[in-house]
Coordinates of C-alpha atoms in Angstrom, one line a residue:
X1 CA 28.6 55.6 -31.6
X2 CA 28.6 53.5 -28.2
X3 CA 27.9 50.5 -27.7
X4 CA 24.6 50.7 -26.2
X5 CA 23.4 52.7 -29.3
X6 CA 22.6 49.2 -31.2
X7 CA 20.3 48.0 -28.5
X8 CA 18.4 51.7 -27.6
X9 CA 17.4 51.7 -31.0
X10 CA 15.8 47.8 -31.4
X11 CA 14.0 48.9 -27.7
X12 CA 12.4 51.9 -29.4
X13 CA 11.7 50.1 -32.6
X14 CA 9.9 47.1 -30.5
X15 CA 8.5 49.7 -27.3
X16 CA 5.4 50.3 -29.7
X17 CA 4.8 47.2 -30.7
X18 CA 5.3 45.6 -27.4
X19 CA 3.0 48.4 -25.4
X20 CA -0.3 46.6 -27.0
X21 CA 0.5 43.2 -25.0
X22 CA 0.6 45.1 -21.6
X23 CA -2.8 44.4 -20.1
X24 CA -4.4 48.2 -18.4
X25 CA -3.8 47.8 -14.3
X26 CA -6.9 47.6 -12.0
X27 CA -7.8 51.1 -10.5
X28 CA -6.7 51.4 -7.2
X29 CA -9.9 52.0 -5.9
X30 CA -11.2 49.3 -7.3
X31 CA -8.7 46.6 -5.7
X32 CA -9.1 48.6 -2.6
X33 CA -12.5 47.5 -2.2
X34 CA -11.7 43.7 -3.4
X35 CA -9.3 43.5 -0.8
X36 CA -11.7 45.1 2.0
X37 CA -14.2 42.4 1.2
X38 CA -11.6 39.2 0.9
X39 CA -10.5 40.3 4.2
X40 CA -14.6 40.2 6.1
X41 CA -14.6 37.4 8.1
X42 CA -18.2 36.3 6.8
X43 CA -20.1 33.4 7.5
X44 CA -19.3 32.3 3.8
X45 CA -16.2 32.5 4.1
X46 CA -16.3 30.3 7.2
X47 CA -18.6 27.9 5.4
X48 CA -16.4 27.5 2.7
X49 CA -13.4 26.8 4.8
X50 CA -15.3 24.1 7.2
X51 CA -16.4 22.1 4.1
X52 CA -12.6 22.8 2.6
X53 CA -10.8 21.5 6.2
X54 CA -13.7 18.1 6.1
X55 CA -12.6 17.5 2.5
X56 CA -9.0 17.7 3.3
X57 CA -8.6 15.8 6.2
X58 CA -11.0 12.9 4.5
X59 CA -7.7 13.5 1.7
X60 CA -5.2 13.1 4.2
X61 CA -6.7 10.2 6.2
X62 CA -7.8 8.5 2.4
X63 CA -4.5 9.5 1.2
X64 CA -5.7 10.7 -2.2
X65 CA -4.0 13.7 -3.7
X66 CA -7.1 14.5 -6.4
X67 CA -9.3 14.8 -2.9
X68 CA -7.0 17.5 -1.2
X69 CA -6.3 19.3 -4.9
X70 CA -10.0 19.7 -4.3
X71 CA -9.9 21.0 -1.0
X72 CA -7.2 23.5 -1.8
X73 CA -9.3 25.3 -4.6
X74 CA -12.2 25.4 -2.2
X75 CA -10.5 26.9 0.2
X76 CA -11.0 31.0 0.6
X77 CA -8.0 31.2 2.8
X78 CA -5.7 32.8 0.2
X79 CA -8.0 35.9 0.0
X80 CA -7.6 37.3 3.7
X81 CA -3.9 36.7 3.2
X82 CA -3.4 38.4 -0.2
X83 CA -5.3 41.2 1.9
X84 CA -2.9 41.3 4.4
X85 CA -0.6 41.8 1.9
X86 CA -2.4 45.1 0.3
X87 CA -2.9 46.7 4.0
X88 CA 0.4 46.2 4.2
X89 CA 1.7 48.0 1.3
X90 CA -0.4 50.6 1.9
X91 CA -0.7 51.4 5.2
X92 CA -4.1 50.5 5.9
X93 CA -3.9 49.2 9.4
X94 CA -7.9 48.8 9.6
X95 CA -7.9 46.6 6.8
X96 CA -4.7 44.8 8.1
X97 CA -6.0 44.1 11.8
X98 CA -9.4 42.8 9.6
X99 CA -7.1 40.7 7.9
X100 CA -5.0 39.2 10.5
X101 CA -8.0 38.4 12.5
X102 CA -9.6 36.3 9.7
X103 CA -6.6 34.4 9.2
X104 CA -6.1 33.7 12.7
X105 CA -9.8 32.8 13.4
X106 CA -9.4 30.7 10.1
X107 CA -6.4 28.4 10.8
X108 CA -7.5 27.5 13.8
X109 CA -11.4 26.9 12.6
X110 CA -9.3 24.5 10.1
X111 CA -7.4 22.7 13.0
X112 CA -10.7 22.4 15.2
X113 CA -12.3 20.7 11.7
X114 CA -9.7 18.5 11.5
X115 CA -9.4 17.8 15.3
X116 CA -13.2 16.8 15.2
X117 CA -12.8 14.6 12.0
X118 CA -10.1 12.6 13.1
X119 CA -11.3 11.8 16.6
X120 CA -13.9 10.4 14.8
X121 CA -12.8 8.5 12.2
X122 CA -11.4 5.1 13.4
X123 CA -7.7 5.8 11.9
X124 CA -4.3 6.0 13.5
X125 CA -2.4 5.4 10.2
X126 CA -0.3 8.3 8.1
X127 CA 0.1 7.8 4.7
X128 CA 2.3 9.9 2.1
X129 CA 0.1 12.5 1.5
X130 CA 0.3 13.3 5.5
X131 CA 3.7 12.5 5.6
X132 CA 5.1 15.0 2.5
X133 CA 3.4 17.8 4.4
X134 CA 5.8 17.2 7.6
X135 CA 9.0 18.1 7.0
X136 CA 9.1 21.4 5.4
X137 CA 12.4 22.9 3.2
X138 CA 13.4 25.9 1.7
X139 CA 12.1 24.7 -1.0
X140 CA 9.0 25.3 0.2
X141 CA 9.4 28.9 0.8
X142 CA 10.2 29.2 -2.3
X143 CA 7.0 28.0 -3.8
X144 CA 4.8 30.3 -1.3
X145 CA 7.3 33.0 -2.7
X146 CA 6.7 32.5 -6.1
X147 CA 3.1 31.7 -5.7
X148 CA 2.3 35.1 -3.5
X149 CA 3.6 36.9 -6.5
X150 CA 1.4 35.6 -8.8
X151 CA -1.3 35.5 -6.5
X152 CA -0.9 39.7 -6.3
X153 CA 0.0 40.5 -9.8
X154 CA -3.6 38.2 -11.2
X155 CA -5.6 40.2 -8.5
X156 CA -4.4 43.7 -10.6
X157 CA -5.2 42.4 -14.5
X158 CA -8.3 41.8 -15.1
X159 CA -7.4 39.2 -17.8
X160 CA -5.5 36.7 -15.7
X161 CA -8.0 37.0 -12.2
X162 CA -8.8 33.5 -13.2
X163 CA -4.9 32.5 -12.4
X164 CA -6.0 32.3 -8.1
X165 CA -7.5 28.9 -8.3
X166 CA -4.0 28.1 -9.7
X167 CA -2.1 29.9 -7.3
X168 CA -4.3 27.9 -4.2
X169 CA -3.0 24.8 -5.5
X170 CA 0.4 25.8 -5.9
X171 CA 1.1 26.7 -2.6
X172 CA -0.8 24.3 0.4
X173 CA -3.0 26.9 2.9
X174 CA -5.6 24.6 3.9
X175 CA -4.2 21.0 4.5
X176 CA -1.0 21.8 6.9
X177 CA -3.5 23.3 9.3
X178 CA -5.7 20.0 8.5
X179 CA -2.0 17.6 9.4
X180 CA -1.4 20.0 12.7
X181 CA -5.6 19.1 13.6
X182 CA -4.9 15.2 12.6
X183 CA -1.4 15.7 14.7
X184 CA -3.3 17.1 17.6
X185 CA -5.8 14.3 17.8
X186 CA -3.6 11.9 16.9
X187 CA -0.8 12.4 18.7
X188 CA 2.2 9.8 19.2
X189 CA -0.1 7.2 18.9
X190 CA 0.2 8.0 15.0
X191 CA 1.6 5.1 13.0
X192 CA 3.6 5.7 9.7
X193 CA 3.2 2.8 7.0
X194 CA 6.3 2.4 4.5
X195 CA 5.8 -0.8 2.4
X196 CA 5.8 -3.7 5.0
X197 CA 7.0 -1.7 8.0
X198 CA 5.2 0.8 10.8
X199 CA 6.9 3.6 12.4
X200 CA 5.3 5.4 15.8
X201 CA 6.4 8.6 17.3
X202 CA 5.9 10.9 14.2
X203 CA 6.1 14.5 15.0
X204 CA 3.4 15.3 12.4
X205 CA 1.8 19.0 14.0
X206 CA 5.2 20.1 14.4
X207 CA 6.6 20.4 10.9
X208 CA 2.9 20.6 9.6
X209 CA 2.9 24.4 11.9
X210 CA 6.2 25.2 10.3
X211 CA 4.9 24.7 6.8
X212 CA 2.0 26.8 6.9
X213 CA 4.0 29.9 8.7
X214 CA 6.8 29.1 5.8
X215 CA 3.9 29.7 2.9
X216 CA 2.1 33.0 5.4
X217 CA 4.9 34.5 5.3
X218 CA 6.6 34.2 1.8
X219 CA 3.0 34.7 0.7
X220 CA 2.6 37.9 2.5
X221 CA 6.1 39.3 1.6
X222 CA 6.2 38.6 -2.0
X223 CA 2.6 39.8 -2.7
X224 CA 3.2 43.0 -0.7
X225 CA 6.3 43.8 -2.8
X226 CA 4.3 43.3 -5.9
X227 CA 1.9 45.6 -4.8
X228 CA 4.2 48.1 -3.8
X229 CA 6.2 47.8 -7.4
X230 CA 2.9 48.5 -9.2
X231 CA 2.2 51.5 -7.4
X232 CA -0.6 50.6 -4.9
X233 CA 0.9 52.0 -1.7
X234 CA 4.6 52.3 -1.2
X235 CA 7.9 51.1 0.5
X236 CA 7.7 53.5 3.2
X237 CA 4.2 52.7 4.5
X238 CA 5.3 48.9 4.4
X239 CA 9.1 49.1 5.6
X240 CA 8.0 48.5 8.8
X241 CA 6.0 45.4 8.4
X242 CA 8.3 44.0 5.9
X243 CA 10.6 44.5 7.8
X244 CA 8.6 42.1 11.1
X245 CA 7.9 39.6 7.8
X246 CA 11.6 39.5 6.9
X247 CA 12.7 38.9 11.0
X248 CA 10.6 35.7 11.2
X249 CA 11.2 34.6 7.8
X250 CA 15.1 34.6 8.9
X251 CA 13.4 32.7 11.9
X252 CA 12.1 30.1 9.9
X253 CA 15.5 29.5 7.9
X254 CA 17.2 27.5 10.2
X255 CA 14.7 25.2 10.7
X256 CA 14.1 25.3 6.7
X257 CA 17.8 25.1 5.9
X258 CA 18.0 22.1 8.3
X259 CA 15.2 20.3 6.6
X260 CA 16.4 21.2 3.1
X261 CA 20.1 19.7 4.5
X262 CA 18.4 16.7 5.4
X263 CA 16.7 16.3 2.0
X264 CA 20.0 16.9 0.1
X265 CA 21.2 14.0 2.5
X266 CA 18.2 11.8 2.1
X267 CA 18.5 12.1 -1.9
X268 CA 22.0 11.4 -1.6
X269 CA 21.7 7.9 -0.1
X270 CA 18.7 7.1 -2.1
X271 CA 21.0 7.5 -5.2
X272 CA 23.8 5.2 -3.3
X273 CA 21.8 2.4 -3.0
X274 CA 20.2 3.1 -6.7
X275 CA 23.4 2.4 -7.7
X276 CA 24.6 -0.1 -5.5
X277 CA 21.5 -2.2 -6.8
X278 CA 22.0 -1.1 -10.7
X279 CA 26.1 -2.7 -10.3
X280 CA 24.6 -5.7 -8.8
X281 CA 26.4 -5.7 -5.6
X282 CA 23.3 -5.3 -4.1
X283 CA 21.2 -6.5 -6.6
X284 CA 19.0 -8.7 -4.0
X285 CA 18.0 -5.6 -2.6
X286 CA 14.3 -5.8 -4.3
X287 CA 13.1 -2.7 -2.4
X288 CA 14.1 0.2 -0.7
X289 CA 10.7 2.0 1.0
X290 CA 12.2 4.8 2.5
X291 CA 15.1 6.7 3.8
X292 CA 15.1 8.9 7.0
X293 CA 17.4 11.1 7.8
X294 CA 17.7 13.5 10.8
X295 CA 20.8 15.7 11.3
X296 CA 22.4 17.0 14.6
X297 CA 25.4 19.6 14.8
X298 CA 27.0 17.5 11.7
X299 CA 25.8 13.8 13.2
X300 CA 23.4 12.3 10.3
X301 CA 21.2 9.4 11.6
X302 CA 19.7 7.1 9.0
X303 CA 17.0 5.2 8.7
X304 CA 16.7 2.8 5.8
X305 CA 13.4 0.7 5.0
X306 CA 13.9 -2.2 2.2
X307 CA 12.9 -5.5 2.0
X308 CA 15.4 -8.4 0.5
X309 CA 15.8 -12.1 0.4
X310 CA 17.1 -14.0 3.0
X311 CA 20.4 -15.1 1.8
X312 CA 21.4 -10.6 1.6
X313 CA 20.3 -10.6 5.5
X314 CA 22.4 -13.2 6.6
X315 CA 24.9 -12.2 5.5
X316 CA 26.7 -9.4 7.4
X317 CA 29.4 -8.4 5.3
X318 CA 26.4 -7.0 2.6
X319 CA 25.3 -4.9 5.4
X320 CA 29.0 -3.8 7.0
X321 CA 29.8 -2.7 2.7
X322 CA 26.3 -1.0 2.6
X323 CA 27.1 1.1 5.8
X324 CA 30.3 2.2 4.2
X325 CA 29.5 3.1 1.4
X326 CA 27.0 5.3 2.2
X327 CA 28.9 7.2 5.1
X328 CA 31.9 8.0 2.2
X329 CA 28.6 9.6 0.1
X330 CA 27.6 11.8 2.8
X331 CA 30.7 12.5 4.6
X332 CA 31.5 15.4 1.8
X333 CA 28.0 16.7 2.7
X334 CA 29.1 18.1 5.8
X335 CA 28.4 14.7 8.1
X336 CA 31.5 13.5 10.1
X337 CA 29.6 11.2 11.9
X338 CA 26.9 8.6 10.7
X339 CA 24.4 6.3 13.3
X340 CA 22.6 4.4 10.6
X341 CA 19.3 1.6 11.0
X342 CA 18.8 -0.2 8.4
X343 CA 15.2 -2.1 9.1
X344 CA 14.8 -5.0 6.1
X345 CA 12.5 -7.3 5.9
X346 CA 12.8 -10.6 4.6
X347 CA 11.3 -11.7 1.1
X348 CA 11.2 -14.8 -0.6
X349 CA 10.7 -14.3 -4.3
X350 CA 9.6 -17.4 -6.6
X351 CA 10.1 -17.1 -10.6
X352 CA 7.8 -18.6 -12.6
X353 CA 8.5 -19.2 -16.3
X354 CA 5.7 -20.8 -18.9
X355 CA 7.7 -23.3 -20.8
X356 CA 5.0 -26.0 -21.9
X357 CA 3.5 -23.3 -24.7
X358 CA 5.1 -21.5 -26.7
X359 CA 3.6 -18.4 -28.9
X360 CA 4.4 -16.6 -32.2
X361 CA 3.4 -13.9 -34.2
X362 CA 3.1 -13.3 -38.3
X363 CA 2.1 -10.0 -39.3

């Protein structure tokens, strides 16, 4: 008796059991056709993703997250892409030059909305939700990884078909194209608002572009694979493409694993001066807005927003022990040499106590 024995029999005792929970695939036919009609650039699909690109720029430029959550589910964007994916797991190169020319036309309908919205709104000012769209990671490859899958694998049970809206939300289609439109129009005359301070030369359509090419491609990889392990189509008809997916996502790494460098770094000195205020060194530190960092061949320059009393500014030696201590955080990050701003404004903070009443309570 091996080892193994044990375990083969519980699998056969359970396989039965476990066979009834396993939802029947949709026919292939059947998703064929699905596919071939997500991927028709239609006037309802354009319709649907001019009203989407208006609702999300109004988001961005409002900053309110509930009003681009909207946008995203409106969005039909995801369905030309998850067709991409399907032509090319099986072969289909009609449906996949159908499909890449809807996408195409599609982003850059999206960026003309958003172009024509901004120019004429009177607004120059990014907020968070604008920002957080800007500087892409790994982390965000990642997500449009995970949420291709999903996408494919609710697109073949019929049970779970309801799962897309989800899956538009997870991953953000709609507004990057929307920041690189408000970028466009924009441009460096942009102004970036953290707490009491304003910072110009934002290089929003930039990172905004490398964000949406981050979620096309895991997107299309990850649901193409899904498709394949299910049986529609099969590693040999898409070895080729996955293999032009995989070149550019290695493209995109860099730039991704640079971003994702400089969020490990930016997390790393937000957590410095956390502590630094919790020990009470700093303790007239009343608030830090936001930390910047940007890193060059192992050169980290940081930018720190905060505002403070006074007495803190004055004095240099709070500021000399603040730029020490966070260069001996980083320098284990990989950073040998630090350039750091820090931009605080002053504060004056007046206490007010109520001591001519006093109150009680008797249950």
């Amino acid at each position: 008796m091996t080892i193994l024995q044990p375990f083969s029999k519980l699998l056969k005792t359970i396989e039965p059991l476990w066979k009834i929970h396993f939802e029947p695939r949709v026919p292939a036919e059947e998703l064929a056709k699905s596919r071939t009609a997500g991927s028709i650039p239609s006037f309802g699909f354009f319709f649907l993703l001019t009203l989407a690109s208006i609702i999300a720029t109004l988001g961005l430029i409002t900053n309110s997250s509930a009003v681009i959550i909207g946008a995203m589910i409106v969005a039909p964007l995801m369905n030309p892409i998850l067709s991409l994916s399907f032509a090319t797991a099986t072969g289909n190169w009609a449906l996949f030059l159908r499909s890449g020319l809807t996408i195409v036309l599609g982003s850059f309908l999206a960026m003309g909305v958003a172009f024509l919205v901004t120019v004429l709104s009177p607004w120059d000012v990014v907020g968070s939700e604008l920002l957080s769209r800007t500087r892409p990671t790994m982390l965000d490859l990642g997500i449009a990884i995970a949420a291709g899958a999903a996408g494919a694998f609710s697109l073949t049970r019929m049970s779970i078909a309801s799962s897309i809206a989800g899956v538009a939300i997870a991953v953000a289609l709609v507004p990057p194209l929307c920041v690189v439109g408000i970028g466009l129009a924009g441009g460096s005359a942009m102004t970036g608002v953290f707490g009491n301070f304003y910072v110009t030369n934002l290089d929003v359509a930039g990172g905004a572009s490398l964000l949406f090419l981050a979620n096309l491609i895991g997107i299309t990889i990850s649901a193409c694979l899904v498709f394949v392990l299910q049986s529609y189509g099969s590693l040999r008809k898409a070895l080729k493409s996955l293999a032009l997916g995989l070149l550019v996502a290695l493209m995109l790494s860099r730039p991704l694993g640079t971003s994702l460098h400089e969020f490990a770094v930016d997390n790393r000195v937000q957590l410095e001066l956390h502590g630094l205020h919790r020990d009470g060194r700093f303790r007239d530190v009343n608030l830090i807005h936001r930390v910047d960092t940007k890193l060059v061949n192992g050169v980290a320059y940081v930018n720190i927003f905060g505002a403070a009393n006074e007495e803190f500014i004055e004095d240099q030696k709070n500021i000399d022990n603040l730029d020490q201590r966070i260069f001996n955080a980083i320098q284990p990050m990989g950073v040998h040499t630090m350039h750091i701003a820090i931009r605080i404004a002053p504060i004056e903070i007046f206490e007010y106590r109520n001591t001519s009443s006093s109150y009680s309570y008797q249950p």
